[in-house]
Tab-separated table of N, CA and C in Angstrom:
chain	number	residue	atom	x	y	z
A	1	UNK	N	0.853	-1.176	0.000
A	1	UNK	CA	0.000	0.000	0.000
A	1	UNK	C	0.890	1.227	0.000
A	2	UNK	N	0.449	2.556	-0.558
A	2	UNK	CA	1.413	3.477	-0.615
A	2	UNK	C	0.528	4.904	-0.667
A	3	UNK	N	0.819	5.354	0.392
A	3	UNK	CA	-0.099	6.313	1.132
A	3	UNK	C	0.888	7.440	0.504
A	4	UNK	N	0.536	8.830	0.204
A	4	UNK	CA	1.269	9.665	0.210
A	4	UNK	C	2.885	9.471	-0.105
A	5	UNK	N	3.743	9.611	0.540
A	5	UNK	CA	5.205	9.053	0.838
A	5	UNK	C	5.274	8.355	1.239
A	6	UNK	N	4.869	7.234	1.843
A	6	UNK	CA	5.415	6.439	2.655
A	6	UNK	C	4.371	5.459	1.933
A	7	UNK	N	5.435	4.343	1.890
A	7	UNK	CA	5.298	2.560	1.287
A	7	UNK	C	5.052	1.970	2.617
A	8	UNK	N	3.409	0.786	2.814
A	8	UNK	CA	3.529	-0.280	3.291
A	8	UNK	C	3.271	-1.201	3.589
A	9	UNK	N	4.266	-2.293	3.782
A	9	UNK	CA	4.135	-3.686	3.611
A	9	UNK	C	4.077	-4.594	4.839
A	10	UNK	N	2.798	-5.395	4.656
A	10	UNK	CA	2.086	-5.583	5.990
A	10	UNK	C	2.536	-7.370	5.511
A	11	UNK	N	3.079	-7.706	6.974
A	11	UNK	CA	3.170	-9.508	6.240
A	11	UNK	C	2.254	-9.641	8.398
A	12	UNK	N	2.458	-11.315	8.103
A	12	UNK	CA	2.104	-12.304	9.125
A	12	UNK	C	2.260	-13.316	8.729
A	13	UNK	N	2.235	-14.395	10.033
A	13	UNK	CA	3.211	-15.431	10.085
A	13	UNK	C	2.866	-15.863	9.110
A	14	UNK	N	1.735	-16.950	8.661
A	14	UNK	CA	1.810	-17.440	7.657
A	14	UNK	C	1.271	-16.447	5.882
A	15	UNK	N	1.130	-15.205	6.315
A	15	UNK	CA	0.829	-14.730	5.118
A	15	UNK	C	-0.172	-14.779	4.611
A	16	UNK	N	-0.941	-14.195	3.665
A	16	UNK	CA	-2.502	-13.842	3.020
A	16	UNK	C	-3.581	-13.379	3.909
A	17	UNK	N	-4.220	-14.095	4.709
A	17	UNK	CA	-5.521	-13.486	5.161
A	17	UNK	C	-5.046	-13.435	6.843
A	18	UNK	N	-5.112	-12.211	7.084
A	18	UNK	CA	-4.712	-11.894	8.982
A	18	UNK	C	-5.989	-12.025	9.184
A	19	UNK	N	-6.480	-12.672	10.185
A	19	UNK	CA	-7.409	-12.356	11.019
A	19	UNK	C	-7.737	-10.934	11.946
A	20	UNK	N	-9.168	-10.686	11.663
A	20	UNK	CA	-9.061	-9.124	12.304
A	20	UNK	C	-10.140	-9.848	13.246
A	21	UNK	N	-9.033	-9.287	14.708
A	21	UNK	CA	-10.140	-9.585	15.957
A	21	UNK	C	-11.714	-8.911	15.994
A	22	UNK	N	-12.903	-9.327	16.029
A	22	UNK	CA	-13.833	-9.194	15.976
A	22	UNK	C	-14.250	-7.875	17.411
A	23	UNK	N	-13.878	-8.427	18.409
A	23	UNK	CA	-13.882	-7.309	19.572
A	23	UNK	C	-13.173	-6.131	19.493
A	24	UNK	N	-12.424	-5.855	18.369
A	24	UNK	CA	-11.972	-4.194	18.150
A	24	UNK	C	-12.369	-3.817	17.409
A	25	UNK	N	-13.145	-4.597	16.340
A	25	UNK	CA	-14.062	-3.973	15.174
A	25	UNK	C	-15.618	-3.481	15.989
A	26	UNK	N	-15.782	-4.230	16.824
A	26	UNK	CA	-17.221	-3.558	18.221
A	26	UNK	C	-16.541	-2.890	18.409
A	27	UNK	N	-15.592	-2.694	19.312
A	27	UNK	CA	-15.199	-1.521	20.208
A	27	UNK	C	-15.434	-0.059	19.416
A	28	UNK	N	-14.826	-0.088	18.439
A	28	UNK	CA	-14.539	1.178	17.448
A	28	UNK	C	-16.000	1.020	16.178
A	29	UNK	N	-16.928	0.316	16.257
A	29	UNK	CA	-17.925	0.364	15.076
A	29	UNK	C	-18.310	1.746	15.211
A	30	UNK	N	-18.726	3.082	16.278
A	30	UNK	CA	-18.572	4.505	16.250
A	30	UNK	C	-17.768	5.213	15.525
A	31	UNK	N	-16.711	4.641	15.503
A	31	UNK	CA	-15.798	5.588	15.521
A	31	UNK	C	-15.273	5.787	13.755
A	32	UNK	N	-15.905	6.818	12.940
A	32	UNK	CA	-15.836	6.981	11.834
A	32	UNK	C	-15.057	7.027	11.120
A	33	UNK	N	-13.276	7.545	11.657
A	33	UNK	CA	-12.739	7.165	11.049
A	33	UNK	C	-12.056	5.914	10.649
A	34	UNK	N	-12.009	4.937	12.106
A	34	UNK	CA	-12.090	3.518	11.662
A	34	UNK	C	-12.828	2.609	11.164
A	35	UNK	N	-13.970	2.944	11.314
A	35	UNK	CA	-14.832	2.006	10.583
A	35	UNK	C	-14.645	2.181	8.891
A	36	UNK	N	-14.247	3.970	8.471
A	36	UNK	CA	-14.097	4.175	6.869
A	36	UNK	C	-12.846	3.096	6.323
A	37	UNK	N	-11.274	3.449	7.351
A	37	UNK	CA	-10.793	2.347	7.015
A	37	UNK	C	-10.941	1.068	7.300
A	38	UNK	N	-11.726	0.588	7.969
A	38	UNK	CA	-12.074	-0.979	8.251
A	38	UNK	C	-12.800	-1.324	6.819
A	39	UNK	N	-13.203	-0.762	6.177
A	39	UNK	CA	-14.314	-0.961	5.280
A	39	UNK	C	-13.278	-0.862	3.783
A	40	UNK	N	-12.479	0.188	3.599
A	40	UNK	CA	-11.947	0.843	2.329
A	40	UNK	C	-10.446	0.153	2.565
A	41	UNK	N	-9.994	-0.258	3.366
A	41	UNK	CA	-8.223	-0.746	3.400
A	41	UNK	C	-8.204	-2.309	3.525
A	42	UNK	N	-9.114	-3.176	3.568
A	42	UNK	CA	-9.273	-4.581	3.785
A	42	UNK	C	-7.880	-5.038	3.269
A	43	UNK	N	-7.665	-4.806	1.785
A	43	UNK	CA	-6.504	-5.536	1.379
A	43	UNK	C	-5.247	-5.836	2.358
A	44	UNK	N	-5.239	-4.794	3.570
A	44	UNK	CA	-3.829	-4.305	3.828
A	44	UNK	C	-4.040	-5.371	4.856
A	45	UNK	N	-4.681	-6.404	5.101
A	45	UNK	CA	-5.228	-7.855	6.075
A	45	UNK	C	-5.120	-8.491	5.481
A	46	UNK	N	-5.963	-8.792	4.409
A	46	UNK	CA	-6.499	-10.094	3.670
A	46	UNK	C	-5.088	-10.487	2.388
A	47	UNK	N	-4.184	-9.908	2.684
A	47	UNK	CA	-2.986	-9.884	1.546
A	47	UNK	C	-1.644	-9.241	2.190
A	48	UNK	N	-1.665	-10.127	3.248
A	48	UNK	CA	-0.089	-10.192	3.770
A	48	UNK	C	1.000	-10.517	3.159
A	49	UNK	N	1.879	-10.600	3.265
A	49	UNK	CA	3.276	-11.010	3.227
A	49	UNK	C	3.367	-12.409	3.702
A	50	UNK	N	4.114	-13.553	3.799
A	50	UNK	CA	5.030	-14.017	5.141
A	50	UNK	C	5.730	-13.940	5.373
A	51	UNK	N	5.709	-14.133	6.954
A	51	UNK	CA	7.050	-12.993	7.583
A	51	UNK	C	7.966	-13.647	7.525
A	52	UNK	N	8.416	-15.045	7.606
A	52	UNK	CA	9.459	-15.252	6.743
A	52	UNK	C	9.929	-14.748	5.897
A	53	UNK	N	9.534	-14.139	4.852
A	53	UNK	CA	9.945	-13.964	3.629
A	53	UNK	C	10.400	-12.542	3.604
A	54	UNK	N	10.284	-11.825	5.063
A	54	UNK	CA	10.625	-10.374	4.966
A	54	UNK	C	11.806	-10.356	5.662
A	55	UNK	N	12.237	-11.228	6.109
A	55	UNK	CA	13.365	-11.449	7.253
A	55	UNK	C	14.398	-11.174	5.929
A	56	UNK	N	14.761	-11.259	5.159
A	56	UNK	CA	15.998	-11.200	4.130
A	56	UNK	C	15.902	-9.600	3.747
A	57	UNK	N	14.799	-9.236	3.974
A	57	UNK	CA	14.603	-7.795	3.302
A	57	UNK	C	14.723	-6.426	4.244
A	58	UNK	N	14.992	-7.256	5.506
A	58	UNK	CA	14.570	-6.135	6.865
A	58	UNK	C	15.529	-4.875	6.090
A	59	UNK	N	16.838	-5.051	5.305
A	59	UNK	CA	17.687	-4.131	5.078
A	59	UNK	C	16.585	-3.191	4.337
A	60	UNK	N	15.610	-3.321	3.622
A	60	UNK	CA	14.898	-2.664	2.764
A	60	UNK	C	14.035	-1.179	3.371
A	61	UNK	N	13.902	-1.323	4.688
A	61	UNK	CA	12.852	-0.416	5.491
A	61	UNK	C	13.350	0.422	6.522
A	62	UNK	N	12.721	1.192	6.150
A	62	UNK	CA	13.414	2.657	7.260
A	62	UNK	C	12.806	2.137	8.352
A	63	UNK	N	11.882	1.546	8.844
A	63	UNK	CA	11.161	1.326	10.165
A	63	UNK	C	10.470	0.023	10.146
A	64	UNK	N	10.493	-0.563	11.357
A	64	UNK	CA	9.289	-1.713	11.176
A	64	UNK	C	8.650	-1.992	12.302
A	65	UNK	N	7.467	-1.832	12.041
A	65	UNK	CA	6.380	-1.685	13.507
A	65	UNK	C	5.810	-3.285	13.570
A	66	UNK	N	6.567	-3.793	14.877
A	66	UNK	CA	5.580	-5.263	15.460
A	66	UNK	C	4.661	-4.816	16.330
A	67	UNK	N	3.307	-5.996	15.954
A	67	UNK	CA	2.294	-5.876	16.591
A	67	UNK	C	1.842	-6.567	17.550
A	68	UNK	N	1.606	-6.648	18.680
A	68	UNK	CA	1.453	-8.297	19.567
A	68	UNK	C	0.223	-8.730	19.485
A	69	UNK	N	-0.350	-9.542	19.657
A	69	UNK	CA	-1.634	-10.283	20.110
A	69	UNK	C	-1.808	-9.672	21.724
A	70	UNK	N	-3.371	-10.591	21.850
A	70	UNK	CA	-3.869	-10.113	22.963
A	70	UNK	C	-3.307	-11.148	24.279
């Protein structure tokens, strides 16, 4: 995905479809600007990477944000 300036590339462990926890899509169903991207950015979930496969590339990225589980 490539927003403005900035490129990005979303992987997980095994790659293609992340699961989006169901209890933060309630929490935030108000909240308009997430729900616009919950609705309009799907790809950037359903079309991961695997993260294997980014481990050779880490040299490639100015930054890389991990995410934890609950």
């Amino acid at each position: 995905m490539r927003k403005d300036k900035v490129e990005m590339v979303v992987a997980s462990p095994k790659g293609g479809d992340a699961q989006v926890d169901p209890g933060s899509v309630k929490m935030f169903e108000n909240d308009e600007v997430a729900t616009t991207f919950f609705k309009t950015q799907q790809a950037l979930w359903t079309n991961t990477h695997r993260l294997a496969e980014m481990v050779p590339r880490v040299g490639e990225f100015d930054a890389i944000f991990y995410v934890g589980g609950h």
